[in-house]
PDB file of C-alpha atoms and ligand atoms in Angstrom:
ATOM      1  CA  MET A 290       0.071  -0.098   0.039  1.00 78.00           C
ATOM      2  CA  VAL A 291       1.339   3.473  -0.941  1.00 87.00           C
ATOM      3  CA  LEU A 292       0.596   6.524   1.024  1.00 95.00           C
ATOM      4  CA  SER A 293      -0.107   9.691  -1.072  1.00 97.00           C
ATOM      5  CA  ALA A 294       1.969  12.921  -0.652  1.00 97.00           C
ATOM      6  CA  GLU A 295      -1.096  14.187   0.944  1.00 97.00           C
ATOM      7  CA  GLU A 296      -1.537  11.300   3.278  1.00 97.00           C
ATOM      8  CA  CYS A 297       2.117  11.764   4.308  1.00 98.00           C
ATOM      9  CA  GLN A 298       1.669  15.474   5.132  1.00 97.00           C
ATOM     10  CA  LEU A 299      -1.662  14.571   7.290  1.00 97.00           C
ATOM     11  CA  ILE A 300       0.136  12.123   9.100  1.00 98.00           C
ATOM     12  CA  GLN A 301       3.075  14.144   9.803  1.00 97.00           C
ATOM     13  CA  THR A 302       1.000  17.243  10.868  1.00 97.00           C
ATOM     14  CA  THR A 303      -1.188  15.694  13.087  1.00 97.00           C
ATOM     15  CA  TRP A 304       1.560  13.483  14.671  1.00 97.00           C
ATOM     16  CA  ALA A 305       3.377  16.699  15.492  1.00 96.00           C
ATOM     17  CA  LYS A 306       0.221  18.294  16.845  1.00 95.00           C
ATOM     18  CA  LEU A 307       0.156  15.194  19.413  1.00 95.00           C
ATOM     19  CA  GLY A 308       3.599  16.579  20.985  1.00 87.00           C
ATOM     20  CA  PRO A 309       2.855  16.759  24.432  1.00 85.00           C
ATOM     21  CA  HIS A 310       0.639  13.768  24.399  1.00 89.00           C
ATOM     22  CA  LEU A 311       3.124  11.458  22.817  1.00 93.00           C
ATOM     23  CA  ASP A 312       4.490  10.179  25.854  1.00 91.00           C
ATOM     24  CA  LYS A 313       1.261   8.668  27.151  1.00 95.00           C
ATOM     25  CA  LEU A 314      -0.350   7.940  23.831  1.00 96.00           C
ATOM     26  CA  GLY A 315       1.041   4.235  23.730  1.00 97.00           C
ATOM     27  CA  GLY A 316       0.131   3.343  26.995  1.00 97.00           C
ATOM     28  CA  GLU A 317      -3.345   4.550  26.351  1.00 97.00           C
ATOM     29  CA  ALA A 318      -3.722   2.441  23.322  1.00 98.00           C
ATOM     30  CA  LEU A 319      -2.123  -0.635  25.009  1.00 98.00           C
ATOM     31  CA  CYS A 320      -4.529  -0.022  28.122  1.00 97.00           C
ATOM     32  CA  ARG A 321      -7.427  -0.222  25.645  1.00 98.00           C
ATOM     33  CA  MET A 322      -6.139  -3.130  23.832  1.00 98.00           C
ATOM     34  CA  PHE A 323      -5.762  -5.335  27.062  1.00 98.00           C
ATOM     35  CA  CYS A 324      -9.369  -4.142  27.963  1.00 97.00           C
ATOM     36  CA  ALA A 325     -11.310  -4.643  24.908  1.00 98.00           C
ATOM     37  CA  TYR A 326      -9.247  -7.832  23.585  1.00 98.00           C
ATOM     38  CA  PRO A 327      -8.106  -9.497  26.830  1.00 98.00           C
ATOM     39  CA  GLN A 328      -6.718 -12.291  24.640  1.00 97.00           C
ATOM     40  CA  THR A 329      -3.702  -9.880  23.667  1.00 98.00           C
ATOM     41  CA  LYS A 330      -2.469 -10.169  27.402  1.00 98.00           C
ATOM     42  CA  THR A 331      -1.249 -13.595  26.755  1.00 97.00           C
ATOM     43  CA  TYR A 332       1.782 -12.041  25.018  1.00 97.00           C
ATOM     44  CA  PHE A 333       2.630 -10.160  28.107  1.00 97.00           C
ATOM     45  CA  PRO A 334       2.620 -12.679  30.993  1.00 96.00           C
ATOM     46  CA  HIS A 335       5.823 -10.967  32.648  1.00 96.00           C
ATOM     47  CA  PHE A 336       4.034  -7.453  32.692  1.00 97.00           C
ATOM     48  CA  ASP A 337       1.923  -5.722  35.412  1.00 97.00           C
ATOM     49  CA  LEU A 338      -1.090  -5.018  33.252  1.00 97.00           C
ATOM     50  CA  SER A 339      -3.225  -3.173  35.339  1.00 93.00           C
ATOM     51  CA  PRO A 340      -4.460  -0.104  33.696  1.00 85.00           C
ATOM     52  CA  HIS A 341      -1.733   2.767  33.430  1.00 83.00           C
ATOM     53  CA  SER A 342       1.060   0.743  35.270  1.00 96.00           C
ATOM     54  CA  LYS A 343       4.638   1.497  34.747  1.00 97.00           C
ATOM     55  CA  ASP A 344       5.311  -1.568  32.505  1.00 98.00           C
ATOM     56  CA  VAL A 345       2.288  -0.485  30.415  1.00 97.00           C
ATOM     57  CA  GLN A 346       3.495   3.032  30.237  1.00 97.00           C
ATOM     58  CA  HIS A 347       6.976   2.210  29.502  1.00 97.00           C
ATOM     59  CA  HIS A 348       5.908  -0.285  26.642  1.00 98.00           C
ATOM     60  CA  GLY A 349       3.537   2.215  25.205  1.00 97.00           C
ATOM     61  CA  GLN A 350       6.552   4.747  25.041  1.00 97.00           C
ATOM     62  CA  LYS A 351       8.579   2.220  23.084  1.00 98.00           C
ATOM     63  CA  VAL A 352       5.677   1.409  20.743  1.00 98.00           C
ATOM     64  CA  VAL A 353       5.114   5.230  19.901  1.00 98.00           C
ATOM     65  CA  LYS A 354       8.930   5.831  19.654  1.00 97.00           C
ATOM     66  CA  ALA A 355       8.770   3.041  16.697  1.00 98.00           C
ATOM     67  CA  LEU A 356       5.630   4.806  15.387  1.00 98.00           C
ATOM     68  CA  ASP A 357       7.563   7.936  15.456  1.00 97.00           C
ATOM     69  CA  SER A 358      10.406   6.624  13.289  1.00 97.00           C
ATOM     70  CA  ALA A 359       7.871   5.408  10.772  1.00 98.00           C
ATOM     71  CA  VAL A 360       6.276   8.814  10.818  1.00 98.00           C
ATOM     72  CA  GLN A 361       9.780  10.361  10.181  1.00 97.00           C
ATOM     73  CA  ASN A 362      10.515   7.837   7.566  1.00 97.00           C
ATOM     74  CA  LEU A 363       7.424   7.352   5.651  1.00 97.00           C
ATOM     75  CA  ASP A 364       9.389   6.794   2.340  1.00 96.00           C
ATOM     76  CA  ASN A 365      11.131   3.770   4.000  1.00 96.00           C
ATOM     77  CA  ILE A 366       8.961   2.171   6.910  1.00 96.00           C
ATOM     78  CA  ARG A 367      10.280  -1.412   5.616  1.00 95.00           C
ATOM     79  CA  GLY A 368      14.032  -0.317   6.583  1.00 95.00           C
ATOM     80  CA  THR A 369      13.217   1.788   9.602  1.00 96.00           C
ATOM     81  CA  LEU A 370      11.277  -1.035  11.363  1.00 96.00           C
ATOM     82  CA  ALA A 371      13.531  -4.060   9.858  1.00 93.00           C
ATOM     83  CA  ASP A 372      14.633  -5.059  13.449  1.00 93.00           C
ATOM     84  CA  LEU A 373      11.130  -4.963  15.017  1.00 95.00           C
ATOM     85  CA  SER A 374       9.855  -7.133  12.271  1.00 92.00           C
ATOM     86  CA  ASP A 375      12.570  -9.873  13.044  1.00 91.00           C
ATOM     87  CA  LEU A 376      11.686  -9.510  16.784  1.00 93.00           C
ATOM     88  CA  HIS A 377       7.746  -9.952  16.247  1.00 91.00           C
ATOM     89  CA  ALA A 378       8.230 -12.757  13.940  1.00 87.00           C
ATOM     90  CA  TYR A 379      10.889 -15.033  15.073  1.00 87.00           C
ATOM     91  CA  ASN A 380      11.095 -14.126  18.936  1.00 88.00           C
ATOM     92  CA  LEU A 381       7.761 -12.923  20.040  1.00 90.00           C
ATOM     93  CA  ARG A 382       5.617 -14.785  17.231  1.00 89.00           C
ATOM     94  CA  VAL A 383       2.696 -12.493  17.718  1.00 92.00           C
ATOM     95  CA  ASP A 384      -0.221 -13.736  15.666  1.00 93.00           C
ATOM     96  CA  PRO A 385      -0.776 -11.165  13.144  1.00 91.00           C
ATOM     97  CA  VAL A 386      -4.487 -10.596  13.798  1.00 95.00           C
ATOM     98  CA  ASN A 387      -3.375  -8.732  16.847  1.00 96.00           C
ATOM     99  CA  PHE A 388      -1.908  -5.867  15.017  1.00 96.00           C
ATOM    100  CA  LYS A 389      -5.393  -5.134  13.509  1.00 96.00           C
ATOM    101  CA  LEU A 390      -6.677  -5.078  17.313  1.00 98.00           C
ATOM    102  CA  LEU A 391      -4.004  -2.496  18.634  1.00 98.00           C
ATOM    103  CA  THR A 392      -4.566  -0.466  15.457  1.00 98.00           C
ATOM    104  CA  LYS A 393      -8.526   0.003  16.355  1.00 98.00           C
ATOM    105  CA  CYS A 394      -7.187   1.101  19.906  1.00 98.00           C
ATOM    106  CA  PHE A 395      -4.671   3.626  18.203  1.00 98.00           C
ATOM    107  CA  HIS A 396      -7.438   5.034  16.242  1.00 98.00           C
ATOM    108  CA  VAL A 397      -9.871   5.796  19.281  1.00 98.00           C
ATOM    109  CA  VAL A 398      -6.891   7.134  21.221  1.00 98.00           C
ATOM    110  CA  LEU A 399      -5.892   9.431  18.127  1.00 98.00           C
ATOM    111  CA  GLY A 400      -9.311  10.457  17.972  1.00 98.00           C
ATOM    112  CA  ILE A 401      -9.649  11.522  21.461  1.00 97.00           C
ATOM    113  CA  HIS A 402      -6.415  13.467  21.459  1.00 97.00           C
ATOM    114  CA  LEU A 403      -6.994  15.259  17.861  1.00 97.00           C
ATOM    115  CA  GLY A 404     -10.923  15.789  18.236  1.00 96.00           C
ATOM    116  CA  GLY A 405     -12.491  17.038  15.050  1.00 96.00           C
ATOM    117  CA  GLU A 406      -8.902  17.247  13.257  1.00 96.00           C
ATOM    118  CA  TYR A 407      -9.211  13.255  13.259  1.00 97.00           C
ATOM    119  CA  ASN A 408     -11.549  13.694  10.255  1.00 97.00           C
ATOM    120  CA  ALA A 409     -12.259  11.150   7.739  1.00 97.00           C
ATOM    121  CA  LEU A 410      -9.188  11.861   5.752  1.00 97.00           C
ATOM    122  CA  ALA A 411      -6.916  11.736   8.553  1.00 98.00           C
ATOM    123  CA  HIS A 412      -8.445   8.464   9.778  1.00 98.00           C
ATOM    124  CA  LEU A 413      -7.688   6.897   6.377  1.00 98.00           C
ATOM    125  CA  ALA A 414      -4.418   8.329   6.200  1.00 98.00           C
ATOM    126  CA  TRP A 415      -3.426   6.814   9.791  1.00 98.00           C
ATOM    127  CA  ASP A 416      -5.133   3.462   8.954  1.00 98.00           C
ATOM    128  CA  LYS A 417      -2.974   3.247   5.785  1.00 98.00           C
ATOM    129  CA  LEU A 418      -0.011   3.874   7.766  1.00 98.00           C
ATOM    130  CA  PHE A 419      -0.915   1.386  10.632  1.00 98.00           C
ATOM    131  CA  TYR A 420      -1.560  -1.248   7.796  1.00 97.00           C
ATOM    132  CA  CYS A 421       1.930  -0.679   6.249  1.00 96.00           C
ATOM    133  CA  VAL A 422       3.629  -0.911   9.837  1.00 97.00           C
ATOM    134  CA  ALA A 423       1.822  -4.179  10.628  1.00 95.00           C
ATOM    135  CA  ASP A 424       2.670  -5.401   7.060  1.00 94.00           C
ATOM    136  CA  VAL A 425       6.306  -4.782   7.930  1.00 94.00           C
ATOM    137  CA  LEU A 426       6.061  -6.417  11.097  1.00 93.00           C
ATOM    138  CA  CYS A 427       4.352  -9.317   9.832  1.00 89.00           C
ATOM    139  CA  GLU A 428       6.215  -9.831   6.709  1.00 87.00           C
ATOM    140  CA  LYS A 429       8.691 -12.608   8.203  1.00 84.00           C
ATOM    141  CA  TYR A 430       5.909 -14.869   8.735  1.00 77.00           C
ATOM    142  CA  ARG A 431       5.567 -15.706   4.919  1.00 61.00           C
TER     143      ARG A 431
HETATM  144  C1  HEM B 622       7.921  -5.551  21.949  1.00 97.90           C
HETATM  145  C2  HEM B 622       6.845  -2.050  18.868  1.00 97.90           C
HETATM  146  C3  HEM B 622       2.484  -4.298  17.953  1.00 97.90           C
HETATM  147  C4  HEM B 622       3.727  -7.692  21.432  1.00 97.90           C
HETATM  148  C5  HEM B 622       7.870  -4.206  21.088  1.00 97.90           C
HETATM  149  C6  HEM B 622       8.843  -3.201  20.989  1.00 97.90           C
HETATM  150  C7  HEM B 622       8.269  -2.220  20.232  1.00 97.90           C
HETATM  151  C8  HEM B 622       7.249  -2.735  19.548  1.00 97.90           C
HETATM  152  C9  HEM B 622       9.079  -0.860  19.898  1.00 97.90           C
HETATM  153  C10 HEM B 622      10.088  -2.935  21.920  1.00 97.90           C
HETATM  154  C11 HEM B 622      11.395  -3.736  21.297  1.00 97.90           C
HETATM  155  C12 HEM B 622      12.563  -3.740  22.140  1.00 97.90           C
HETATM  156  O1  HEM B 622      12.622  -3.691  23.241  1.00 97.90           O
HETATM  157  O2  HEM B 622      13.685  -3.924  21.533  1.00 97.90           O
HETATM  158  C13 HEM B 622       5.374  -2.555  18.211  1.00 97.90           C
HETATM  159  C14 HEM B 622       4.625  -1.614  17.237  1.00 97.90           C
HETATM  160  C15 HEM B 622       3.623  -2.413  16.965  1.00 97.90           C
HETATM  161  C16 HEM B 622       3.376  -3.509  17.818  1.00 97.90           C
HETATM  162  C17 HEM B 622       4.946  -0.452  16.258  1.00 97.90           C
HETATM  163  C18 HEM B 622       2.284  -1.939  15.972  1.00 97.90           C
HETATM  164  C19 HEM B 622       1.903  -0.742  15.730  1.00 97.90           C
HETATM  165  C20 HEM B 622       2.411  -5.395  18.931  1.00 97.90           C
HETATM  166  C21 HEM B 622       1.213  -6.502  18.997  1.00 97.90           C
HETATM  167  C22 HEM B 622       1.565  -7.456  20.138  1.00 97.90           C
HETATM  168  C23 HEM B 622       2.901  -6.999  20.530  1.00 97.90           C
HETATM  169  C24 HEM B 622      -0.051  -6.425  18.518  1.00 97.90           C
HETATM  170  C25 HEM B 622       0.632  -8.191  20.708  1.00 97.90           C
HETATM  171  C26 HEM B 622      -0.363  -8.386  21.100  1.00 97.90           C
HETATM  172  C27 HEM B 622       4.918  -7.406  21.722  1.00 97.90           C
HETATM  173  C28 HEM B 622       5.709  -7.910  22.954  1.00 97.90           C
HETATM  174  C29 HEM B 622       6.907  -7.463  23.105  1.00 97.90           C
HETATM  175  C30 HEM B 622       6.832  -6.443  22.054  1.00 97.90           C
HETATM  176  C31 HEM B 622       5.151  -9.137  23.675  1.00 97.90           C
HETATM  177  C32 HEM B 622       8.130  -7.605  24.101  1.00 97.90           C
HETATM  178  C33 HEM B 622       7.688  -6.924  25.370  1.00 97.90           C
HETATM  179  C34 HEM B 622       8.934  -7.014  26.258  1.00 97.90           C
HETATM  180  O3  HEM B 622       9.022  -8.052  26.844  1.00 97.90           O
HETATM  181  O4  HEM B 622       9.429  -6.089  26.604  1.00 97.90           O
HETATM  182  N1  HEM B 622       6.908  -3.949  20.251  1.00 97.90           N
HETATM  183  N2  HEM B 622       4.800  -3.630  18.459  1.00 97.90           N
HETATM  184  N3  HEM B 622       3.518  -6.078  19.630  1.00 97.90           N
HETATM  185  N4  HEM B 622       5.706  -6.202  21.309  1.00 97.90           N
HETATM  186 FE1  HEM B 622       5.340  -4.998  19.776  1.00 97.90          FE
END
């Protein structure tokens, strides 16, 4: 899937507006995922998964940092996330269906923080980005 120049611009503009919230965004998305889709907890038996625990916050920051690298390198998401692709496929063996679940939760969190700015076009652009990220993280399964 290819992101258009307009979609790249929309992603980068909205991401920049999230500035002060970026630190907690990932934790919020993970909290939602563990609550709405409890089966995803099985990948994190070693974490304290209570809402907003340090483990969840800290892991959320790592996920957001990875998303930030993707946003800053939209023309080379594959190269940028290559190490994470190996990790999720070979070490963690995360079932690809889970990426869709986390994506849904990120959409909600982005909508909460961006309000009206997270309109249909922004939603579509971000959906495509999450698709691309998940595609890279899952590609080693094939
Ligand atoms: C680890 C990113 C989706 C399960 C990680 C790390 C990052 C990351 C940056 C830390 C790597 C490191 O410490 O070197 C992402 C991104 C995702 C995603 C960008 C999609 C947008 C998922 C999903 C699951 C998952 C859907 C399972 C439901 C894990 C697990 C770890 C991990 C179990 C290891 C945690 C630990 O023991 O510290 N991921 N991830 N990830 N991820 Fe993902």
